[in-house]
Amino acid sequence: MRLVVSLVCLALLATPLAAQADWRMASSENFVIYADDSEAEIKRFAEKLERYRSAMGYAFPSTNFVPSPSNRVVIYVVGSGKLVKKLYGEGSRYIGGFYVPRAGGSIAIIPPVDPSARGYVSPSERTLMHEYAHHFMYENAPYVVPRWFGEGLAEYFSTAKFEMDGAVGLGLPNEARAYEIGAARNITIEELLDSKAYAARTSTAYDNFYGRSWLLFHYVYSDQARRKQLVDYLTRLNRGEPELDSAIAAFGDLKKLDRDLKKYLGQRKWQYIKVPSDVLSVGAIEVTTLNEAEAASMAVRVQSRSGVDAEEAATVVLEARALATTWPDESEVQAALAEAEYDAGNDEAAIAAADKALLGNASHINALLQKGYALMRIATETGSADAWKATRSHFVAMNKIEPDHPVPLLYFYLSFVGQGEAPSKNAVTGLEWALQLAPYDPGLRMTVAQQQVNEKRYAEAIATLGPLAYSGHASEENPALKLLEEAKRAMAEEPAVVE
């Protein structure tokens, strides 16, 4: 996913962010949060997110996998909803916050959180919790799930309530979808359960897909008999059965299911899961105040992480150079300059800035990443064997610093592909481990699946592609679905093995 920043946003964002002197960072087991807020409030927010994740792990099968430090979700709390929309770019009219899944650097950008909403979540928190639920699902359910299930799960968990006794409530009625369900264009039960049928609809009017997805998930997840059917339904999907066939086989008469949904919507009492505080794990939370240079660099860092095109990168790099001139010995500022120089296409300058950052902090992960990206691009453009060797050596060294960082594993593999050589067995093993570390990254998943197809490991490729094939965020020309069909055809054509 590529996100753009308008030049207007650069002017709006840079001054307010840089002018503040009390930017803080909260660091917990699963999150890193940057906000211009008090120590108490940013810590409270981090604790809330860790409680939320822990509650989801209690209610939904979880591996409890702990991410490496650089693979945590990084949340930037920017000045306003208006800035969020500008950072998102085109199509931001209904955007209250956004999340970008990427190996070694998933980010979320949201407006300020309302501190008065102590129990119920504020709109910006709800947006974040919806998107983080997707992240959590990919970590813990890396198999085929239809679009309605993914969106319904995210909506279900996004209404979390944080009790005064430390408990977390899940499954509250989603009042934000009430109008949608009642007034928007109705999606039939068949369209809801069949991704292809929904994609083929001719009407472009605003519909109740999200509301209906939430309602269906809430119903089948809360009703014990229907939950057993849900397990059967997902099992059938992951055996390769078509979506609608799986639904009919598991849920039975779809017209009855639709009637049951309407009845369920009209009930007065809703099942509410209260996860007690004594089963929730928050862990240690460290809050640090950014120094003047680090605070001043926040505008450039947020803009770079959100994504810039060539014209915007040329503007951002000027700001980054000015900051680096003012603070030449600050590793964070030099690392921000390295990223801006790389985005602007200046590889040698990016390497020089990264090296300056590494003088102050030899393990600065972003500086190491930007240097690696620049080395890779130089090797690609020159085709030099020495350049490819230097690139591989860099990512091997980076892997020793943080063994469970997925990006060095991915780029070590890509260095073979870029050079036109067959990846080593070690490179392929590392690539597949990277996907285990970052199962939510769609590009990484596609890379793994393509390698598996290349090696004629079709069954593994089909399993790898499952989470992408019916993704609601995929383009109309879903490449994962095309590769999935290719793998299925190839596997069907494989000669039978006679023992």
Short mmCIF file of C-alpha atoms in Angstrom, two decimals:
data_model
loop_
_atom_site.label_atom_id
_atom_site.label_comp_id
_atom_site.label_asym_id
_atom_site.label_seq_id
_atom_site.Cartn_x
_atom_site.Cartn_y
_atom_site.Cartn_z
CA MET A 1 0.00 0.00 0.00
CA ARG A 2 1.43 3.37 -0.97
CA LEU A 3 0.22 6.47 0.82
CA VAL A 4 0.89 10.02 -0.34
CA VAL A 5 1.41 13.33 1.45
CA SER A 6 0.30 16.58 -0.15
CA LEU A 7 2.59 19.61 -0.21
CA VAL A 8 -0.08 21.48 1.75
CA CYS A 9 0.26 18.83 4.45
CA LEU A 10 4.00 19.38 4.63
CA ALA A 11 3.42 23.02 5.46
CA LEU A 12 0.67 22.25 7.96
CA LEU A 13 2.40 19.37 9.66
CA ALA A 14 6.00 20.43 9.95
CA THR A 15 5.61 23.54 12.06
CA PRO A 16 3.17 22.25 14.72
CA LEU A 17 5.12 19.03 15.23
CA ALA A 18 8.53 20.64 15.34
CA ALA A 19 7.43 23.51 17.57
CA GLN A 20 6.37 21.27 20.46
CA ALA A 21 8.87 20.52 23.20
CA ASP A 22 7.05 17.74 25.02
CA TRP A 23 6.88 14.90 22.53
CA ARG A 24 7.10 11.54 24.27
CA MET A 25 7.54 7.91 23.31
CA ALA A 26 5.84 5.05 25.13
CA SER A 27 7.41 1.64 24.59
CA SER A 28 5.63 -1.61 25.50
CA GLU A 29 5.88 -5.24 24.44
CA ASN A 30 3.69 -4.82 21.34
CA PHE A 31 3.52 -1.08 20.66
CA VAL A 32 5.59 2.08 20.28
CA ILE A 33 3.59 5.29 20.61
CA TYR A 34 4.69 8.82 19.75
CA ALA A 35 2.51 11.65 21.00
CA ASP A 36 2.72 15.27 22.08
CA ASP A 37 1.13 14.46 25.42
CA SER A 38 1.77 14.14 29.13
CA GLU A 39 3.65 11.18 30.55
CA ALA A 40 0.53 9.99 32.39
CA GLU A 41 -1.70 10.09 29.31
CA ILE A 42 0.67 8.39 26.89
CA LYS A 43 1.33 5.66 29.46
CA ARG A 44 -2.42 5.23 30.02
CA PHE A 45 -2.90 4.87 26.27
CA ALA A 46 -0.14 2.24 26.00
CA GLU A 47 -1.64 0.31 28.93
CA LYS A 48 -5.06 0.41 27.28
CA LEU A 49 -3.70 -1.00 24.02
CA GLU A 50 -1.84 -3.80 25.80
CA ARG A 51 -5.00 -4.67 27.75
CA TYR A 52 -6.94 -4.69 24.50
CA ARG A 53 -4.48 -7.05 22.82
CA SER A 54 -4.45 -9.33 25.83
CA ALA A 55 -8.26 -9.41 25.93
CA MET A 56 -8.41 -10.39 22.26
CA GLY A 57 -5.92 -13.18 23.00
CA TYR A 58 -8.25 -14.42 25.74
CA ALA A 59 -11.35 -14.40 23.51
CA PHE A 60 -9.74 -15.56 20.25
CA PRO A 61 -7.19 -18.39 19.75
CA SER A 62 -3.79 -16.76 20.13
CA THR A 63 -0.18 -17.85 19.75
CA ASN A 64 0.95 -15.11 22.17
CA PHE A 65 3.90 -14.47 19.89
CA VAL A 66 6.05 -11.58 21.11
CA PRO A 67 7.35 -9.37 18.27
CA SER A 68 10.98 -8.33 18.05
CA PRO A 69 11.54 -4.69 19.09
CA SER A 70 11.51 -3.33 15.53
CA ASN A 71 8.48 -5.39 14.54
CA ARG A 72 6.08 -3.73 16.96
CA VAL A 73 3.26 -1.53 15.68
CA VAL A 74 4.34 2.13 15.76
CA ILE A 75 1.56 4.63 16.42
CA TYR A 76 1.90 8.32 15.60
CA VAL A 77 -0.64 10.60 17.25
CA VAL A 78 -0.68 13.72 15.03
CA GLY A 79 -2.30 17.08 15.61
CA SER A 80 -5.79 16.61 14.16
CA GLY A 81 -8.13 14.54 12.05
CA LYS A 82 -7.47 16.97 9.21
CA LEU A 83 -3.78 16.08 9.24
CA VAL A 84 -4.64 12.37 9.25
CA LYS A 85 -6.70 12.83 6.10
CA LYS A 86 -3.91 14.75 4.37
CA LEU A 87 -1.36 12.11 5.29
CA TYR A 88 -3.66 9.42 3.93
CA GLY A 89 -4.10 11.24 0.65
CA GLU A 90 -6.69 10.47 -2.00
CA GLY A 91 -9.90 8.85 -0.79
CA SER A 92 -9.60 10.13 2.78
CA ARG A 93 -13.10 11.60 3.13
CA TYR A 94 -14.26 9.00 5.68
CA ILE A 95 -10.83 8.27 7.14
CA GLY A 96 -10.49 8.85 10.89
CA GLY A 97 -7.13 7.12 11.15
CA PHE A 98 -5.22 4.52 9.18
CA TYR A 99 -2.92 1.54 9.50
CA VAL A 100 -0.25 0.31 7.09
CA PRO A 101 0.88 -3.32 7.56
CA ARG A 102 4.50 -3.86 6.67
CA ALA A 103 7.21 -6.20 7.88
CA GLY A 104 9.47 -4.52 10.41
CA GLY A 105 7.50 -1.29 10.49
CA SER A 106 3.70 -1.46 10.64
CA ILE A 107 2.39 1.99 11.43
CA ALA A 108 -0.86 3.59 12.51
CA ILE A 109 -1.60 7.30 12.30
CA ILE A 110 -4.45 8.71 14.36
CA PRO A 111 -5.63 12.10 15.68
CA PRO A 112 -5.42 12.93 19.40
CA VAL A 113 -7.23 10.57 21.75
CA ASP A 114 -10.01 12.02 23.91
CA PRO A 115 -8.76 11.51 27.49
CA SER A 116 -12.27 11.97 28.91
CA ALA A 117 -13.50 8.73 27.29
CA ARG A 118 -12.20 6.63 30.16
CA GLY A 119 -14.43 3.59 29.69
CA TYR A 120 -15.70 3.64 26.14
CA VAL A 121 -13.23 4.24 23.36
CA SER A 122 -13.07 7.52 21.48
CA PRO A 123 -13.60 7.58 17.67
CA SER A 124 -9.86 7.70 16.96
CA GLU A 125 -9.24 4.78 19.31
CA ARG A 126 -12.05 2.80 17.69
CA THR A 127 -10.46 3.27 14.28
CA LEU A 128 -7.10 2.12 15.65
CA MET A 129 -8.62 -0.87 17.42
CA HIS A 130 -10.47 -1.92 14.26
CA GLU A 131 -7.23 -1.86 12.27
CA TYR A 132 -5.19 -3.50 15.00
CA ALA A 133 -7.75 -6.32 15.15
CA HIS A 134 -6.84 -7.04 11.50
CA HIS A 135 -3.16 -7.10 12.52
CA PHE A 136 -3.96 -9.45 15.41
CA MET A 137 -6.04 -11.75 13.18
CA TYR A 138 -3.25 -12.11 10.63
CA GLU A 139 -0.82 -12.96 13.41
CA ASN A 140 -3.09 -15.61 14.88
CA ALA A 141 -5.25 -16.82 11.98
CA PRO A 142 -2.93 -17.04 8.94
CA TYR A 143 -5.39 -19.03 6.87
CA VAL A 144 -8.28 -18.40 4.49
CA VAL A 145 -10.87 -16.07 5.97
CA PRO A 146 -13.55 -14.42 3.82
CA ARG A 147 -13.87 -10.67 3.70
CA TRP A 148 -17.00 -10.52 5.85
CA PHE A 149 -15.27 -12.50 8.61
CA GLY A 150 -12.22 -10.24 8.71
CA GLU A 151 -14.24 -7.03 8.77
CA GLY A 152 -16.82 -8.47 11.18
CA LEU A 153 -14.11 -9.55 13.61
CA ALA A 154 -12.47 -6.12 13.48
CA GLU A 155 -15.80 -4.38 14.09
CA TYR A 156 -16.65 -6.77 16.93
CA PHE A 157 -13.46 -6.07 18.85
CA SER A 158 -13.35 -2.34 18.07
CA THR A 159 -16.21 -1.62 20.51
CA ALA A 160 -14.13 -2.69 23.50
CA LYS A 161 -14.99 -1.16 26.86
CA PHE A 162 -12.36 -0.63 29.54
CA GLU A 163 -13.82 -1.16 33.00
CA MET A 164 -12.72 0.71 36.10
CA ASP A 165 -11.67 -2.57 37.74
CA GLY A 166 -9.20 -3.26 34.93
CA ALA A 167 -11.40 -5.69 33.02
CA VAL A 168 -12.02 -5.35 29.28
CA GLY A 169 -15.46 -5.87 27.77
CA LEU A 170 -15.83 -7.25 24.26
CA GLY A 171 -18.83 -7.53 21.98
CA LEU A 172 -20.79 -4.39 22.81
CA PRO A 173 -23.43 -3.36 20.24
CA ASN A 174 -21.78 -1.40 17.45
CA GLU A 175 -23.86 1.76 17.51
CA ALA A 176 -21.64 3.31 14.84
CA ARG A 177 -23.11 0.80 12.36
CA ALA A 178 -26.76 1.16 13.40
CA TYR A 179 -27.62 3.79 10.77
CA GLU A 180 -25.72 1.89 8.10
CA ILE A 181 -27.60 -1.34 8.75
CA GLY A 182 -30.97 0.41 8.70
CA ALA A 183 -30.53 3.01 5.97
CA ALA A 184 -27.74 2.06 3.56
CA ARG A 185 -28.24 -0.14 0.50
CA ASN A 186 -28.88 -3.67 1.70
CA ILE A 187 -26.40 -6.41 0.90
CA THR A 188 -28.07 -9.78 0.46
CA ILE A 189 -26.90 -12.72 2.51
CA GLU A 190 -25.50 -14.31 -0.67
CA GLU A 191 -23.50 -11.17 -1.52
CA LEU A 192 -22.22 -11.04 2.04
CA LEU A 193 -21.01 -14.64 1.97
CA ASP A 194 -19.66 -14.67 -1.59
CA SER A 195 -16.77 -12.27 -2.28
CA LYS A 196 -17.13 -12.65 -6.04
CA ALA A 197 -20.86 -11.89 -5.94
CA TYR A 198 -20.22 -8.78 -3.85
CA ALA A 199 -17.45 -7.62 -6.17
CA ALA A 200 -19.72 -8.13 -9.18
CA ARG A 201 -22.54 -5.91 -7.90
CA THR A 202 -23.40 -3.08 -10.27
CA SER A 203 -24.48 -0.50 -7.71
CA THR A 204 -21.80 1.80 -6.31
CA ALA A 205 -24.12 3.26 -3.65
CA TYR A 206 -23.00 3.20 -0.03
CA ASP A 207 -24.05 -0.18 1.36
CA ASN A 208 -24.25 -1.95 4.71
CA PHE A 209 -21.48 -4.50 4.13
CA TYR A 210 -19.50 -3.52 7.22
CA GLY A 211 -22.60 -3.36 9.40
CA ARG A 212 -23.88 -6.70 8.15
CA SER A 213 -20.41 -8.25 8.55
CA TRP A 214 -20.32 -7.11 12.17
CA LEU A 215 -23.83 -8.45 12.80
CA LEU A 216 -23.11 -11.85 11.23
CA PHE A 217 -19.84 -12.24 13.11
CA HIS A 218 -21.43 -11.21 16.41
CA TYR A 219 -24.26 -13.70 15.90
CA VAL A 220 -22.27 -16.76 14.84
CA TYR A 221 -19.53 -16.04 17.38
CA SER A 222 -21.98 -15.59 20.28
CA ASP A 223 -24.39 -18.46 19.56
CA GLN A 224 -22.85 -21.81 20.56
CA ALA A 225 -24.55 -23.85 17.83
CA ARG A 226 -23.69 -21.29 15.16
CA ARG A 227 -20.10 -21.10 16.39
CA LYS A 228 -19.67 -24.81 15.70
CA GLN A 229 -21.03 -24.13 12.23
CA LEU A 230 -18.53 -21.29 11.87
CA VAL A 231 -15.65 -23.68 12.59
CA ASP A 232 -17.03 -26.08 9.98
CA TYR A 233 -17.39 -23.21 7.50
CA LEU A 234 -13.79 -22.06 7.91
CA THR A 235 -12.54 -25.63 7.70
CA ARG A 236 -14.35 -26.11 4.39
CA LEU A 237 -12.95 -22.86 3.01
CA ASN A 238 -9.45 -23.93 3.90
CA ARG A 239 -9.99 -27.25 2.16
CA GLY A 240 -10.55 -25.25 -1.00
CA GLU A 241 -14.35 -25.40 -1.21
CA PRO A 242 -16.07 -22.36 -2.80
CA GLU A 243 -17.26 -19.65 -0.42
CA LEU A 244 -21.00 -19.97 -1.01
CA ASP A 245 -20.90 -23.78 -1.05
CA SER A 246 -19.02 -23.74 2.25
CA ALA A 247 -21.58 -21.40 3.78
CA ILE A 248 -24.57 -23.48 2.69
CA ALA A 249 -22.95 -26.73 3.85
CA ALA A 250 -22.05 -25.28 7.24
CA PHE A 251 -24.86 -22.82 8.06
CA GLY A 252 -27.70 -24.55 6.23
CA ASP A 253 -30.60 -22.59 4.74
CA LEU A 254 -29.23 -19.10 4.07
CA LYS A 255 -32.71 -17.55 4.07
CA LYS A 256 -33.20 -18.86 7.60
CA LEU A 257 -29.76 -17.50 8.54
CA ASP A 258 -30.85 -14.11 7.21
CA ARG A 259 -34.09 -14.24 9.22
CA ASP A 260 -32.13 -15.21 12.33
CA LEU A 261 -29.84 -12.23 11.78
CA LYS A 262 -32.79 -9.83 11.69
CA LYS A 263 -34.18 -11.38 14.86
CA TYR A 264 -30.78 -11.15 16.52
CA LEU A 265 -30.48 -7.47 15.59
CA GLY A 266 -33.79 -6.72 17.30
CA GLN A 267 -32.94 -8.27 20.64
CA ARG A 268 -32.74 -6.10 23.74
CA LYS A 269 -29.81 -7.83 25.43
CA TRP A 270 -26.50 -8.63 23.78
CA GLN A 271 -23.92 -11.14 24.91
CA TYR A 272 -20.99 -9.27 26.42
CA ILE A 273 -17.67 -10.92 27.20
CA LYS A 274 -16.06 -9.39 30.28
CA VAL A 275 -12.40 -10.40 30.40
CA PRO A 276 -11.27 -10.05 34.04
CA SER A 277 -8.20 -8.03 34.86
CA ASP A 278 -6.38 -10.93 36.50
CA VAL A 279 -6.05 -12.76 33.17
CA LEU A 280 -4.83 -9.70 31.27
CA SER A 281 -1.15 -9.07 30.70
CA VAL A 282 0.13 -5.51 30.25
CA GLY A 283 3.85 -5.81 30.91
CA ALA A 284 6.39 -3.06 31.44
CA ILE A 285 5.84 0.32 29.80
CA GLU A 286 8.68 2.78 29.46
CA VAL A 287 7.99 6.45 28.72
CA THR A 288 10.75 8.75 27.53
CA THR A 289 10.65 12.42 26.61
CA LEU A 290 12.19 13.22 23.23
CA ASN A 291 14.98 15.77 23.25
CA GLU A 292 14.74 18.96 21.19
CA ALA A 293 16.34 17.46 18.10
CA GLU A 294 14.22 14.30 18.20
CA ALA A 295 11.03 16.34 18.63
CA ALA A 296 12.00 18.62 15.76
CA SER A 297 12.51 15.61 13.48
CA MET A 298 9.04 14.17 14.12
CA ALA A 299 7.45 15.97 11.15
CA VAL A 300 9.96 14.52 8.70
CA ARG A 301 9.75 11.07 10.26
CA VAL A 302 5.94 10.92 10.11
CA GLN A 303 5.89 12.18 6.53
CA SER A 304 8.50 9.67 5.40
CA ARG A 305 6.80 6.73 7.11
CA SER A 306 3.42 7.65 5.62
CA GLY A 307 4.86 7.56 2.12
CA VAL A 308 5.89 10.21 -0.38
CA ASP A 309 6.03 10.47 -4.15
CA ALA A 310 9.04 11.89 -6.02
CA GLU A 311 7.90 15.52 -5.84
CA GLU A 312 7.05 15.32 -2.16
CA ALA A 313 10.28 13.51 -1.35
CA ALA A 314 12.21 16.41 -2.87
CA THR A 315 10.48 18.76 -0.42
CA VAL A 316 10.86 16.52 2.64
CA VAL A 317 14.59 16.04 2.05
CA LEU A 318 15.17 19.81 2.22
CA GLU A 319 13.60 19.93 5.67
CA ALA A 320 15.60 16.87 6.73
CA ARG A 321 18.87 18.48 5.55
CA ALA A 322 18.12 21.65 7.48
CA LEU A 323 17.52 19.63 10.65
CA ALA A 324 20.72 17.65 10.11
CA THR A 325 22.70 20.86 9.73
CA THR A 326 21.32 22.14 13.03
CA TRP A 327 21.88 18.83 14.85
CA PRO A 328 24.76 17.06 13.04
CA ASP A 329 25.53 14.70 15.92
CA GLU A 330 22.00 13.47 16.65
CA SER A 331 21.51 9.88 15.48
CA GLU A 332 17.73 10.19 15.15
CA VAL A 333 18.03 13.30 12.98
CA GLN A 334 20.70 11.72 10.78
CA ALA A 335 18.62 8.54 10.40
CA ALA A 336 15.63 10.66 9.36
CA LEU A 337 17.87 12.37 6.80
CA ALA A 338 19.04 8.97 5.51
CA GLU A 339 15.42 7.93 4.94
CA ALA A 340 14.58 11.23 3.23
CA GLU A 341 17.66 11.01 1.00
CA TYR A 342 16.78 7.45 0.03
CA ASP A 343 13.18 8.46 -0.79
CA ALA A 344 14.59 11.30 -2.94
CA GLY A 345 16.75 8.83 -4.87
CA ASN A 346 20.09 9.94 -3.41
CA ASP A 347 21.70 6.65 -2.44
CA GLU A 348 25.23 7.84 -1.64
CA ALA A 349 23.83 10.67 0.49
CA ALA A 350 21.55 8.20 2.26
CA ILE A 351 24.50 5.95 3.08
CA ALA A 352 26.53 8.92 4.33
CA ALA A 353 23.71 10.07 6.62
CA ALA A 354 23.13 6.52 7.87
CA ASP A 355 26.84 6.15 8.67
CA LYS A 356 26.74 9.39 10.69
CA ALA A 357 23.72 8.09 12.60
CA LEU A 358 25.53 4.82 13.27
CA LEU A 359 28.53 6.66 14.72
CA GLY A 360 26.29 7.73 17.60
CA ASN A 361 24.34 4.48 17.76
CA ALA A 362 25.82 1.46 16.01
CA SER A 363 22.55 -0.48 16.37
CA HIS A 364 20.18 2.21 15.06
CA ILE A 365 17.75 0.03 13.13
CA ASN A 366 16.30 2.67 10.81
CA ALA A 367 19.77 3.89 9.85
CA LEU A 368 20.80 0.30 9.11
CA LEU A 369 17.65 -0.24 7.06
CA GLN A 370 18.07 2.90 4.96
CA LYS A 371 21.71 2.05 4.29
CA GLY A 372 20.68 -1.44 3.24
CA TYR A 373 17.97 -0.15 0.91
CA ALA A 374 20.46 2.22 -0.70
CA LEU A 375 23.06 -0.53 -1.10
CA MET A 376 20.42 -2.75 -2.72
CA ARG A 377 19.41 -0.05 -5.19
CA ILE A 378 23.05 0.66 -6.10
CA ALA A 379 23.63 -3.06 -6.70
CA THR A 380 20.48 -3.30 -8.81
CA GLU A 381 21.44 -0.30 -10.95
CA THR A 382 25.12 -1.18 -11.40
CA GLY A 383 24.88 -4.97 -11.50
CA SER A 384 28.26 -5.07 -9.78
CA ALA A 385 29.12 -8.37 -8.11
CA ASP A 386 30.97 -6.44 -5.39
CA ALA A 387 27.88 -4.29 -4.80
CA TRP A 388 25.70 -7.38 -4.39
CA LYS A 389 28.26 -8.87 -2.01
CA ALA A 390 28.27 -5.68 0.07
CA THR A 391 24.46 -5.69 0.16
CA ARG A 392 24.25 -9.28 1.35
CA SER A 393 26.98 -8.72 3.95
CA HIS A 394 25.11 -5.70 5.30
CA PHE A 395 21.86 -7.60 5.84
CA VAL A 396 23.70 -10.57 7.36
CA ALA A 397 25.31 -8.18 9.86
CA MET A 398 21.95 -6.57 10.56
CA ASN A 399 20.40 -9.98 11.20
CA LYS A 400 23.02 -10.58 13.91
CA ILE A 401 21.97 -7.36 15.64
CA GLU A 402 18.26 -8.27 15.63
CA PRO A 403 17.78 -11.89 14.53
CA ASP A 404 13.97 -11.72 14.42
CA HIS A 405 13.72 -8.59 12.33
CA PRO A 406 11.95 -9.74 9.12
CA VAL A 407 13.41 -7.14 6.73
CA PRO A 408 17.06 -8.37 6.71
CA LEU A 409 15.75 -11.89 6.09
CA LEU A 410 13.61 -10.68 3.19
CA TYR A 411 16.34 -8.56 1.61
CA PHE A 412 18.97 -11.26 1.95
CA TYR A 413 16.66 -13.41 -0.18
CA LEU A 414 15.90 -10.54 -2.59
CA SER A 415 19.61 -9.94 -3.13
CA PHE A 416 19.83 -13.32 -4.87
CA VAL A 417 16.73 -12.66 -6.96
CA GLY A 418 17.97 -9.19 -7.89
CA GLN A 419 21.32 -10.56 -9.01
CA GLY A 420 19.60 -13.18 -11.13
CA GLU A 421 20.83 -16.09 -9.04
CA ALA A 422 18.89 -18.94 -7.47
CA PRO A 423 18.34 -18.16 -3.78
CA SER A 424 20.30 -20.35 -1.41
CA LYS A 425 18.44 -22.81 0.79
CA ASN A 426 19.34 -20.63 3.77
CA ALA A 427 17.86 -17.58 2.00
CA VAL A 428 14.56 -19.38 1.32
CA THR A 429 14.38 -20.63 4.90
CA GLY A 430 14.98 -17.08 6.14
CA LEU A 431 12.31 -15.72 3.81
CA GLU A 432 9.70 -18.14 5.13
CA TRP A 433 10.70 -17.35 8.71
CA ALA A 434 10.23 -13.65 7.92
CA LEU A 435 6.61 -14.41 7.00
CA GLN A 436 6.14 -16.19 10.32
CA LEU A 437 7.40 -13.02 12.01
CA ALA A 438 5.25 -10.66 9.91
CA PRO A 439 2.25 -12.62 8.56
CA TYR A 440 0.27 -9.40 7.99
CA ASP A 441 2.59 -8.04 5.27
CA PRO A 442 0.87 -8.75 1.91
CA GLY A 443 3.96 -8.14 -0.23
CA LEU A 444 6.07 -10.51 1.85
CA ARG A 445 3.33 -13.15 1.67
CA MET A 446 3.20 -12.87 -2.12
CA THR A 447 6.99 -13.20 -2.33
CA VAL A 448 6.94 -16.38 -0.25
CA ALA A 449 4.09 -17.85 -2.29
CA GLN A 450 5.84 -17.11 -5.58
CA GLN A 451 9.00 -18.83 -4.34
CA GLN A 452 6.95 -21.85 -3.30
CA VAL A 453 5.31 -21.97 -6.75
CA ASN A 454 8.75 -21.70 -8.36
CA GLU A 455 9.84 -24.73 -6.34
CA LYS A 456 6.60 -26.58 -7.27
CA ARG A 457 5.54 -26.64 -3.61
CA TYR A 458 1.97 -25.98 -4.69
CA ALA A 459 0.13 -27.11 -1.56
CA GLU A 460 2.29 -24.82 0.57
CA ALA A 461 1.76 -21.94 -1.87
CA ILE A 462 -2.01 -22.43 -1.73
CA ALA A 463 -1.93 -22.29 2.07
CA THR A 464 0.31 -19.20 2.01
CA LEU A 465 -1.99 -17.37 -0.42
CA GLY A 466 -5.19 -18.15 1.49
CA PRO A 467 -5.21 -15.04 3.71
CA LEU A 468 -4.69 -12.79 0.66
CA ALA A 469 -7.05 -14.42 -1.80
CA TYR A 470 -10.24 -12.99 -0.30
CA SER A 471 -8.80 -9.90 1.36
CA GLY A 472 -11.16 -6.95 1.44
CA HIS A 473 -8.20 -4.62 0.88
CA ALA A 474 -7.01 -6.28 -2.32
CA SER A 475 -7.37 -4.57 -5.68
CA GLU A 476 -9.98 -5.67 -8.21
CA GLU A 477 -7.24 -7.52 -10.11
CA ASN A 478 -6.19 -9.44 -7.03
CA PRO A 479 -2.75 -10.94 -7.91
CA ALA A 480 -2.99 -13.34 -4.96
CA LEU A 481 -6.17 -14.86 -6.36
CA LYS A 482 -4.55 -15.26 -9.78
CA LEU A 483 -1.47 -16.94 -8.31
CA LEU A 484 -3.72 -19.15 -6.17
CA GLU A 485 -5.58 -20.37 -9.25
CA GLU A 486 -2.26 -20.96 -11.02
CA ALA A 487 -1.00 -23.06 -8.10
CA LYS A 488 -4.23 -25.07 -8.02
CA ARG A 489 -4.05 -25.78 -11.76
CA ALA A 490 -0.40 -26.77 -11.54
CA MET A 491 -1.03 -29.08 -8.60
CA ALA A 492 -3.94 -30.73 -10.45
CA GLU A 493 -1.69 -31.34 -13.45
CA GLU A 494 1.07 -32.93 -11.38
CA PRO A 495 1.46 -36.63 -12.24
CA ALA A 496 0.25 -38.98 -9.55
CA VAL A 497 2.97 -40.64 -7.49
CA VAL A 498 2.72 -44.42 -7.48
CA GLU A 499 4.41 -46.19 -4.58
#
